PDB file of C-alpha atoms in Angstrom:
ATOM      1  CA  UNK A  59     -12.534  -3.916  27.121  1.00 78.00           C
ATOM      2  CA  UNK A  60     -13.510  -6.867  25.444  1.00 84.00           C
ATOM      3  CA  UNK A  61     -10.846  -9.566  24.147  1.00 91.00           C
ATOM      4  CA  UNK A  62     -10.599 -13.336  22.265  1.00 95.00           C
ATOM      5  CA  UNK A  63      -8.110 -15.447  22.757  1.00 96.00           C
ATOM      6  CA  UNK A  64      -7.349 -18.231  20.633  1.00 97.00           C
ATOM      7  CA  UNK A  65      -4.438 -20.313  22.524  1.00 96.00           C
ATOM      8  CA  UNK A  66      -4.299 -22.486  19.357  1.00 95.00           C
ATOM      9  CA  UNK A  67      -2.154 -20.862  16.377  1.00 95.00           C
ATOM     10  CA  UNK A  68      -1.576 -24.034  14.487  1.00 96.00           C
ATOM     11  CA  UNK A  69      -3.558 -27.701  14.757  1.00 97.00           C
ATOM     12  CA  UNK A  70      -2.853 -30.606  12.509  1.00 97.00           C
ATOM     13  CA  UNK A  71      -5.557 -33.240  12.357  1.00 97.00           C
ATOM     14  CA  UNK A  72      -5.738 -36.419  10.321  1.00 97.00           C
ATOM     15  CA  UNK A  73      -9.441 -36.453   7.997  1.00 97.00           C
ATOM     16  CA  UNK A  74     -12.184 -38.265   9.519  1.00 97.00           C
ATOM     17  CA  UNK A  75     -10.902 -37.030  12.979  1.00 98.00           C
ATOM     18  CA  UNK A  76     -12.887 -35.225  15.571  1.00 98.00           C
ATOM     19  CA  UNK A  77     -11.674 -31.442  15.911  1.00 97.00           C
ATOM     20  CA  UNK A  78     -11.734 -29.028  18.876  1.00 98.00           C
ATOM     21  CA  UNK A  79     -10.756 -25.202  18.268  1.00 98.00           C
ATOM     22  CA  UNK A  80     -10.694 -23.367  21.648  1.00 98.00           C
ATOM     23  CA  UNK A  81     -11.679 -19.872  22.077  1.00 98.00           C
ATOM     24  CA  UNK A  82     -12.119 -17.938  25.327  1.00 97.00           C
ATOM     25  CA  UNK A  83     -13.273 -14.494  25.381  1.00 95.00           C
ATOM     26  CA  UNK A  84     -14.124 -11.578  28.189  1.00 91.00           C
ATOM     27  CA  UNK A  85     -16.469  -9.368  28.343  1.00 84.00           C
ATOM     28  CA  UNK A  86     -18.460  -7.692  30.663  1.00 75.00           C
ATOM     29  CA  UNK A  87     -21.805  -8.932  29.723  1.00 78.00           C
ATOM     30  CA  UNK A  88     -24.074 -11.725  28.028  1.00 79.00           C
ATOM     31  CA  UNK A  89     -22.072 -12.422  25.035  1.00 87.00           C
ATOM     32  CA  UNK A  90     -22.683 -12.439  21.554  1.00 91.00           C
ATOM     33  CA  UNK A  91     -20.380 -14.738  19.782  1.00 94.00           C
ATOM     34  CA  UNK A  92     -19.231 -16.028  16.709  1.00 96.00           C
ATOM     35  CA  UNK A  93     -17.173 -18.286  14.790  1.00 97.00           C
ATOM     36  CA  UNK A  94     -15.658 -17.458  11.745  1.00 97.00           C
ATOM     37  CA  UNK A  95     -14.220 -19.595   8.748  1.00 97.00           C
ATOM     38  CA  UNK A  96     -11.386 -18.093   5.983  1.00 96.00           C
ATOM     39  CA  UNK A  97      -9.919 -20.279   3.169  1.00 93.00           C
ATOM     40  CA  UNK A  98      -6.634 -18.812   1.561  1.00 87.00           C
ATOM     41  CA  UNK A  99      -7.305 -15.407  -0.197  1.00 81.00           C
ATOM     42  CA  UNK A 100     -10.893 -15.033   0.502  1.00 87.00           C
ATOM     43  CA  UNK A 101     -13.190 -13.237   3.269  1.00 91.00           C
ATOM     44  CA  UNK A 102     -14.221 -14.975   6.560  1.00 95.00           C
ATOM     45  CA  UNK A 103     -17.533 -16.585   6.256  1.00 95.00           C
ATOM     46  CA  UNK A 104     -19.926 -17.335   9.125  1.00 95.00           C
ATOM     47  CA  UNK A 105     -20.329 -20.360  10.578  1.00 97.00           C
ATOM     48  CA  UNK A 106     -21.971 -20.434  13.572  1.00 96.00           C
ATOM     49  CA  UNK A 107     -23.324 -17.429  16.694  1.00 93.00           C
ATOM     50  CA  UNK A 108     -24.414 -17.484  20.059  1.00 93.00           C
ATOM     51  CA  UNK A 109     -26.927 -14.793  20.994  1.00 89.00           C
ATOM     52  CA  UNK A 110     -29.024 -16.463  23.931  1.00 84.00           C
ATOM     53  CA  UNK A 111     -30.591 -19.462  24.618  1.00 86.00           C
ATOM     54  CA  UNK A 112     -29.305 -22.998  24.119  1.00 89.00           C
ATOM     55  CA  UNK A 113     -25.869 -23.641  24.720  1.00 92.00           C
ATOM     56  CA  UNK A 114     -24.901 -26.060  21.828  1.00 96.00           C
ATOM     57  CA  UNK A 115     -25.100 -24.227  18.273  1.00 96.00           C
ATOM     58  CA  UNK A 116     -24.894 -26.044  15.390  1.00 97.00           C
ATOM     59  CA  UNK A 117     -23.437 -24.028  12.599  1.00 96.00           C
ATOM     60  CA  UNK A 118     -23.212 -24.799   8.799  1.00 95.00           C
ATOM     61  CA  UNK A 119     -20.805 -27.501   7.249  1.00 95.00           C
ATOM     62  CA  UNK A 120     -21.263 -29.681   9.846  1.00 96.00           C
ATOM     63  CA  UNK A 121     -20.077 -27.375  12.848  1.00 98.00           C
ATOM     64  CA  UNK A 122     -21.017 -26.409  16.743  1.00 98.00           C
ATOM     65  CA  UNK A 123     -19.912 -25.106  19.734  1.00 98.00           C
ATOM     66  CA  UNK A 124     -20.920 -24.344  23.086  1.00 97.00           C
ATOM     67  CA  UNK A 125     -20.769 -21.609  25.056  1.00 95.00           C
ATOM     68  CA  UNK A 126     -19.526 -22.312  28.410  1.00 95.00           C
ATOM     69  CA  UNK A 127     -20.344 -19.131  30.542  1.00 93.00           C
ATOM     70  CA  UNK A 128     -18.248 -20.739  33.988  1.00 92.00           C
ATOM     71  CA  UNK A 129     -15.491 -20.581  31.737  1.00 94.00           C
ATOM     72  CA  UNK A 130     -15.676 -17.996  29.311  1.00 94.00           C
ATOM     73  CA  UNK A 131     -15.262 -20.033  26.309  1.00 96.00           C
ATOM     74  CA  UNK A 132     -17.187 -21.200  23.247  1.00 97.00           C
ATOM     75  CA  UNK A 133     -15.254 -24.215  21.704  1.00 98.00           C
ATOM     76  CA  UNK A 134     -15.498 -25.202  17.780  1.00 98.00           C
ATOM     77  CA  UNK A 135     -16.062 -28.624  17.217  1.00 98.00           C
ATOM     78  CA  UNK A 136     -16.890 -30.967  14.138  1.00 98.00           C
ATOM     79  CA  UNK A 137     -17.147 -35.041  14.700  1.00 97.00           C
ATOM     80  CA  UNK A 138     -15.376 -35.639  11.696  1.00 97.00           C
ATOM     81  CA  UNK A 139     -12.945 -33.515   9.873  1.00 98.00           C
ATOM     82  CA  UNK A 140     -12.929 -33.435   5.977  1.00 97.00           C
ATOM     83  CA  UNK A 141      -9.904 -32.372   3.922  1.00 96.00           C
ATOM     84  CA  UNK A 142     -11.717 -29.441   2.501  1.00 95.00           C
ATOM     85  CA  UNK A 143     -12.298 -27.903   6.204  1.00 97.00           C
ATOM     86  CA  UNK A 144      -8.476 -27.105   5.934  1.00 97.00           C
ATOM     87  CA  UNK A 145      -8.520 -22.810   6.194  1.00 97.00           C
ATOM     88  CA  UNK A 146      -8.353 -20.427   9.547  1.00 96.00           C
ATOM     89  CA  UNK A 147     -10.756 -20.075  11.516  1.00 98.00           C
ATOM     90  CA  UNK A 148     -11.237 -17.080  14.016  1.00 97.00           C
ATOM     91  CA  UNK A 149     -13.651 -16.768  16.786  1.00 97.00           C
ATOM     92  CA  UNK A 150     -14.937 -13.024  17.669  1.00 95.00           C
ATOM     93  CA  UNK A 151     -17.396 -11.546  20.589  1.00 93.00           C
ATOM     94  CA  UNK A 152     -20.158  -9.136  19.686  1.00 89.00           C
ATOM     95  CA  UNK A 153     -19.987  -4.955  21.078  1.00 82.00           C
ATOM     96  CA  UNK A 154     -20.974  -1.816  20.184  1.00 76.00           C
ATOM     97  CA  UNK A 155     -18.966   1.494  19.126  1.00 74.00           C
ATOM     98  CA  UNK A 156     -21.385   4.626  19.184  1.00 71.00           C
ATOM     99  CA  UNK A 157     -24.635   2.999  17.050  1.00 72.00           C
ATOM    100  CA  UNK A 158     -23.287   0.368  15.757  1.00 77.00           C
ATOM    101  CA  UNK A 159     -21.982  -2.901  16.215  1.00 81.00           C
ATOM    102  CA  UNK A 160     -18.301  -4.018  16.226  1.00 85.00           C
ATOM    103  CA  UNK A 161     -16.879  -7.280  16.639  1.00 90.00           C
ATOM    104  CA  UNK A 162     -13.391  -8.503  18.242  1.00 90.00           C
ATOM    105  CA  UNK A 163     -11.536 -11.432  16.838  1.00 93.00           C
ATOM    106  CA  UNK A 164      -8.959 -13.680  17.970  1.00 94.00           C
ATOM    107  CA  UNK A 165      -5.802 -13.862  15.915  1.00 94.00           C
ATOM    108  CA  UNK A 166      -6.962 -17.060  14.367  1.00 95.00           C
ATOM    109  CA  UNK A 167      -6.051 -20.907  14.395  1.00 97.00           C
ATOM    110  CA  UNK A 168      -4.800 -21.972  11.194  1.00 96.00           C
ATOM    111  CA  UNK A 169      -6.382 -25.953  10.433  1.00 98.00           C
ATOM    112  CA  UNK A 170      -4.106 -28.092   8.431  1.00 97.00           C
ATOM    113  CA  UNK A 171      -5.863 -31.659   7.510  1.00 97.00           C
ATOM    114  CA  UNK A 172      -3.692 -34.502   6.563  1.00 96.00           C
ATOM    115  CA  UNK A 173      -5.159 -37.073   4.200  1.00 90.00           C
TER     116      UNK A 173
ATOM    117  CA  UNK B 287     -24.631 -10.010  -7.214  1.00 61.00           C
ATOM    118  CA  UNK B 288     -25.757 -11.271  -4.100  1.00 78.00           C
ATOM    119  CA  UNK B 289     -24.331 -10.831  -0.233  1.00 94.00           C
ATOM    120  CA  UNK B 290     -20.702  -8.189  -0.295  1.00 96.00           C
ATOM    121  CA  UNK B 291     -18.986  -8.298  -3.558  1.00 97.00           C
ATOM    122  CA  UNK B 292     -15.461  -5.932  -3.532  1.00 97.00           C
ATOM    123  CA  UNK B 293     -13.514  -4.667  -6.297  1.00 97.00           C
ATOM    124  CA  UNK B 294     -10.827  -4.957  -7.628  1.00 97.00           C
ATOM    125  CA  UNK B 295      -9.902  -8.557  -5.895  1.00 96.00           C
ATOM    126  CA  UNK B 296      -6.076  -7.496  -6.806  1.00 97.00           C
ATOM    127  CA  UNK B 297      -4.310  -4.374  -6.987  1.00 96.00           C
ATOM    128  CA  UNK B 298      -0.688  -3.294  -7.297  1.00 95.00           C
ATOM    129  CA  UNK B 299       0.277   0.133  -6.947  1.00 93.00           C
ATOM    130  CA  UNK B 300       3.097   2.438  -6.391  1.00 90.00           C
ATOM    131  CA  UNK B 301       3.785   4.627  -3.622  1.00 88.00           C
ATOM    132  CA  UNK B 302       2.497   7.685  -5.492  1.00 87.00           C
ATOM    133  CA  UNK B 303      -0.477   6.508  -7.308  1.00 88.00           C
ATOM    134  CA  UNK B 304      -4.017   7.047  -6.130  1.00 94.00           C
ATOM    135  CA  UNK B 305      -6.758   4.226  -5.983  1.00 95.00           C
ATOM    136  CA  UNK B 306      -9.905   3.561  -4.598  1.00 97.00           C
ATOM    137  CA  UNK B 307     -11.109  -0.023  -3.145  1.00 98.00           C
ATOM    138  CA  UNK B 308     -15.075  -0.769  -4.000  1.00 98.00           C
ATOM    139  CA  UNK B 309     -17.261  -2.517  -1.550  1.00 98.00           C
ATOM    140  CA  UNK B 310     -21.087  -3.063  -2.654  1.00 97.00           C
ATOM    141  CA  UNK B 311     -23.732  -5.118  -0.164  1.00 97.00           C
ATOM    142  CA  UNK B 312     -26.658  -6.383  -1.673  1.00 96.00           C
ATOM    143  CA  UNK B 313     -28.037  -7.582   1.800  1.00 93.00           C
ATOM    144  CA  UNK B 314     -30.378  -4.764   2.903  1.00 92.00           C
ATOM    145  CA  UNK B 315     -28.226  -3.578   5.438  1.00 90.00           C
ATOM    146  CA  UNK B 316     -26.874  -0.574   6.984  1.00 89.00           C
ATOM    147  CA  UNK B 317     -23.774  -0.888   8.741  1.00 91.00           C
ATOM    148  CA  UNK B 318     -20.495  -1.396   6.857  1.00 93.00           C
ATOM    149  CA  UNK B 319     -16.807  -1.660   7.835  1.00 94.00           C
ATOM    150  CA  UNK B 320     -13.552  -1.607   6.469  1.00 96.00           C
ATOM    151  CA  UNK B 321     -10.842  -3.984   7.805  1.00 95.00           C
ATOM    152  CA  UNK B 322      -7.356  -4.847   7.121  1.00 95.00           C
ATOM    153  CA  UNK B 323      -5.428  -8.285   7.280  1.00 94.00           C
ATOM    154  CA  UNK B 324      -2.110  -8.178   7.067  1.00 92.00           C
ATOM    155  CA  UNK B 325       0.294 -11.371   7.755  1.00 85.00           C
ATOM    156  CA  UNK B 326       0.364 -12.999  11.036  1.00 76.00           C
ATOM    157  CA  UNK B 327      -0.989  -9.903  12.897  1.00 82.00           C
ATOM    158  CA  UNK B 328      -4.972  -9.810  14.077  1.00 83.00           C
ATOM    159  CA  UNK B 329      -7.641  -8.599  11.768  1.00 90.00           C
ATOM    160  CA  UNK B 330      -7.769  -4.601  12.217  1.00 90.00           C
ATOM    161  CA  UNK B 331     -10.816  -2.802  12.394  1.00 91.00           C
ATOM    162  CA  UNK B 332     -10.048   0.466  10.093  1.00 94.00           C
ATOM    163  CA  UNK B 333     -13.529   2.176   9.982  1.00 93.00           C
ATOM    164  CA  UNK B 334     -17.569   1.672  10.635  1.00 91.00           C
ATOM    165  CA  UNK B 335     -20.032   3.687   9.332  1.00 91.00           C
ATOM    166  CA  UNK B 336     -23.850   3.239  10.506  1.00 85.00           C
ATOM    167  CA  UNK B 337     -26.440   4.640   8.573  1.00 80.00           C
ATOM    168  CA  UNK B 338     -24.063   6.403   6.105  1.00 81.00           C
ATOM    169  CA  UNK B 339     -22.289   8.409   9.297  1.00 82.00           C
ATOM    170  CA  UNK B 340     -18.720   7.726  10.025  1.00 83.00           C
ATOM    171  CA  UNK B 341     -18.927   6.022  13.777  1.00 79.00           C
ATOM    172  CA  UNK B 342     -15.038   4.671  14.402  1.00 77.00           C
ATOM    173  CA  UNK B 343     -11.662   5.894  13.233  1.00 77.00           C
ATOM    174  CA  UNK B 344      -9.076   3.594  14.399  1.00 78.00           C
ATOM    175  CA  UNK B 345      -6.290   5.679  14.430  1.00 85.00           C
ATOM    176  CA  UNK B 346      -6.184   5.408  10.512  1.00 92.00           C
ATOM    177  CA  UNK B 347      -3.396   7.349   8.951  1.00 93.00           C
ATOM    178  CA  UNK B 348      -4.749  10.052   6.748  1.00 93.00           C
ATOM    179  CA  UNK B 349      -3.500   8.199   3.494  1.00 95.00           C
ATOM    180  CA  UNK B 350      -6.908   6.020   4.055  1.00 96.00           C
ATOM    181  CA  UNK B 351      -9.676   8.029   3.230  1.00 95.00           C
ATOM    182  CA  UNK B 352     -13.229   6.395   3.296  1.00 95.00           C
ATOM    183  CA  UNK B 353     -16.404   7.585   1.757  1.00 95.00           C
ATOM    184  CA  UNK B 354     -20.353   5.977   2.452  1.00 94.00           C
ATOM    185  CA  UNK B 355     -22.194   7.578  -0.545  1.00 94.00           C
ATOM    186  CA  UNK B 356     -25.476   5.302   0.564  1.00 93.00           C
ATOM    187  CA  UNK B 357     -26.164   2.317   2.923  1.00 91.00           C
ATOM    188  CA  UNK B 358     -25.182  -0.347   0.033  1.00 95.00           C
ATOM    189  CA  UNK B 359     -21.542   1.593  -1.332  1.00 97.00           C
ATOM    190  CA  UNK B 360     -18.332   1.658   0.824  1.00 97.00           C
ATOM    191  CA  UNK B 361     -15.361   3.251  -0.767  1.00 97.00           C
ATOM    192  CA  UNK B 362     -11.955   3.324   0.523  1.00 97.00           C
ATOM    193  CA  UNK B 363      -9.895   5.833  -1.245  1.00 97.00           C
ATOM    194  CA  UNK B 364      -5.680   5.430  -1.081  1.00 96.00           C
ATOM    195  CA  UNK B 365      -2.673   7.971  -1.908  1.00 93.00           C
ATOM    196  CA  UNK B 366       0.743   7.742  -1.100  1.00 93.00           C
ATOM    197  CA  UNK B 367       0.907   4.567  -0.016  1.00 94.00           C
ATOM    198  CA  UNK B 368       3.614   2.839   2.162  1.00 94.00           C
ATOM    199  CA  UNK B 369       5.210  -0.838   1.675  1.00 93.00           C
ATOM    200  CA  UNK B 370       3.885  -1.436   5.197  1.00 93.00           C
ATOM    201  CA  UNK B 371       0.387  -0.734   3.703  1.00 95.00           C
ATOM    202  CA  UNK B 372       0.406  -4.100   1.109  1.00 95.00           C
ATOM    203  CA  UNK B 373      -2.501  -6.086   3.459  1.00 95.00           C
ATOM    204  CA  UNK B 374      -5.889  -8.040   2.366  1.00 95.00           C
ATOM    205  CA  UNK B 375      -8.602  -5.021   2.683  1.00 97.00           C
ATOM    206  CA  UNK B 376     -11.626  -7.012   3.464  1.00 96.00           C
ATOM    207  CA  UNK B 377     -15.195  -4.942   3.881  1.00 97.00           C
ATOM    208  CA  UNK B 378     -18.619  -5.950   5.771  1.00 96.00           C
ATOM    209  CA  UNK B 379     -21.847  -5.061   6.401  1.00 94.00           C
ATOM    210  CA  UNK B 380     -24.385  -5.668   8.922  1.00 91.00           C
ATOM    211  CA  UNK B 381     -27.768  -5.208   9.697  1.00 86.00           C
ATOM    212  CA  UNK B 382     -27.805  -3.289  13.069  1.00 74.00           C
ATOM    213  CA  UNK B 383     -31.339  -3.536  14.256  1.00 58.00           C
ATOM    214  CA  UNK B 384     -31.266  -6.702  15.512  1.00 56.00           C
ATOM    215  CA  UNK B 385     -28.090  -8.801  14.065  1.00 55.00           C
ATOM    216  CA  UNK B 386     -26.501  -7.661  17.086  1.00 71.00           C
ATOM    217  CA  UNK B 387     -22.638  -7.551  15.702  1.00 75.00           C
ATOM    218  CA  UNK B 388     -23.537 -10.612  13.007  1.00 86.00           C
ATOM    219  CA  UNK B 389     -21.601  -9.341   9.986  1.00 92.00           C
ATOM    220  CA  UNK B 390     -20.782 -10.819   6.562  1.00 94.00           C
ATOM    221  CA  UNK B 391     -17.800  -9.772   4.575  1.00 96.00           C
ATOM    222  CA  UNK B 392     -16.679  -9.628   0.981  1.00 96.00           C
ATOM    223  CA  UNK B 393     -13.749 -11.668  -0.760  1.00 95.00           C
ATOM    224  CA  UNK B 394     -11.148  -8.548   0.041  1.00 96.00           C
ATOM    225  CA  UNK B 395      -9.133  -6.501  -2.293  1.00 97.00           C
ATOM    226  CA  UNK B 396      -5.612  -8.056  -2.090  1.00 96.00           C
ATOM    227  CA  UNK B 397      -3.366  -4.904  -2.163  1.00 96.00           C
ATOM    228  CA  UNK B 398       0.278  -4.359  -3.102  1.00 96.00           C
ATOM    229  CA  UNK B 399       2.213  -1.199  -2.846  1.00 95.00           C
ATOM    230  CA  UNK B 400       5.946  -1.363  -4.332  1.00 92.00           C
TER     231      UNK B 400
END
């Protein structure tokens, strides 16, 4: 079965910092991943996927991550953190339940950003 | 409207009301999935339907009752509701030809039962 891991619950980072969000997954196959983005109260917005192809994928607001298949993980980073990138952020691998898709999701890091 | 809106964004009810959670996509798609989010415990996949045919039950009690009239309406319909229950209900949809598990998800109904 497929998992995500997330060793990170909780990471404090000063603005204007570099970040690093780890994620390592398992699954059987080539995976499809994503990273995922939730500010208090709302829904989880996409930021970034890996389907195939290059390695490094840059995502929206300033994101990427690379997918490191020798060590089954695909790492969030940003160069420089802004205060408003303070939210959780979950990682999740791509599968399939009968015809459709379903994905699996960490239990989240939770980003606070100090000014 | 434009991507998954959800409605109502808040709800209280008691433990012997019924209410039903609205999920609309305006993204062409034709998946569409009900989770719940409750405090510091993983997001829980609840139910998928593909092509307006229920394809996963998660061990849902019965007091969760979804309905797919069409590929762009997901309703989740609750009775006799539990404390336990109180959880952000978030809904998604995806496209399944060739998204390949991409999904995008509403704001979520943030639900209280006392």
């Amino acid at each position: 079965a497929q998992s995500v891991t997330q060793p990170d619950i909780h990471i404090t980072v000063s603005e204007g910092a570099s970040l690093e969000l780890r994620c390592n997954y398992s699954y059987g196959a080539t995976p499809y991943l994503f990273w995922y983005v939730q500010s208090p109260g709302q829904g989880l917005q996409l930021l970034l996927k890996y389907f195939s192809g290059d390695t490094l994928v840059q995502g929206i607001k300033g994101f990427e991550a690379e997918f490191k298949r020798s060590q089954s993980s695909f790492n969030l980073r940003k160069p420089s953190v802004h205060w408003s990138d303070a939210a959780e952020y979950f990682c999740a691998v791509g599968g399939f339940t009968g015809t459709a898709s379903k994905l699996t999701f960490g239990t989240g890091t939770r980003l606070q950003v100090t000014l | 409207e434009t991507g998954v809106t959800q409605t109502p964004r808040h709800l209280v009810m008691g433990m012997t009301n019924k209410k039903s959670l609205k999920c609309e996509q305006h993204l062409g798609h034709n998946a569409m999935y009900w989770y719940k989010q409750s405090a510091k415990k993983p997001l829980e996949l609840m139910f998928v339907y593909s092509l307006e045919e229920r394809v996963e039950n998660n061990s849902v009690p019965s007091r969760f009752s979804p309905e797919c009239p069409n590929s762009s309406h997901l309703f989740l319909h609750l009775h006799t509701l539990q404390p336990e229950d109180s959880a952000l209900y978030l809904c998604a949809s995806s496209q399944e030809a060739y998204r390949r598990g991409e999904q995008y998800f509403g704001p979520g109904t943030r639900l209280t039962v006392t």
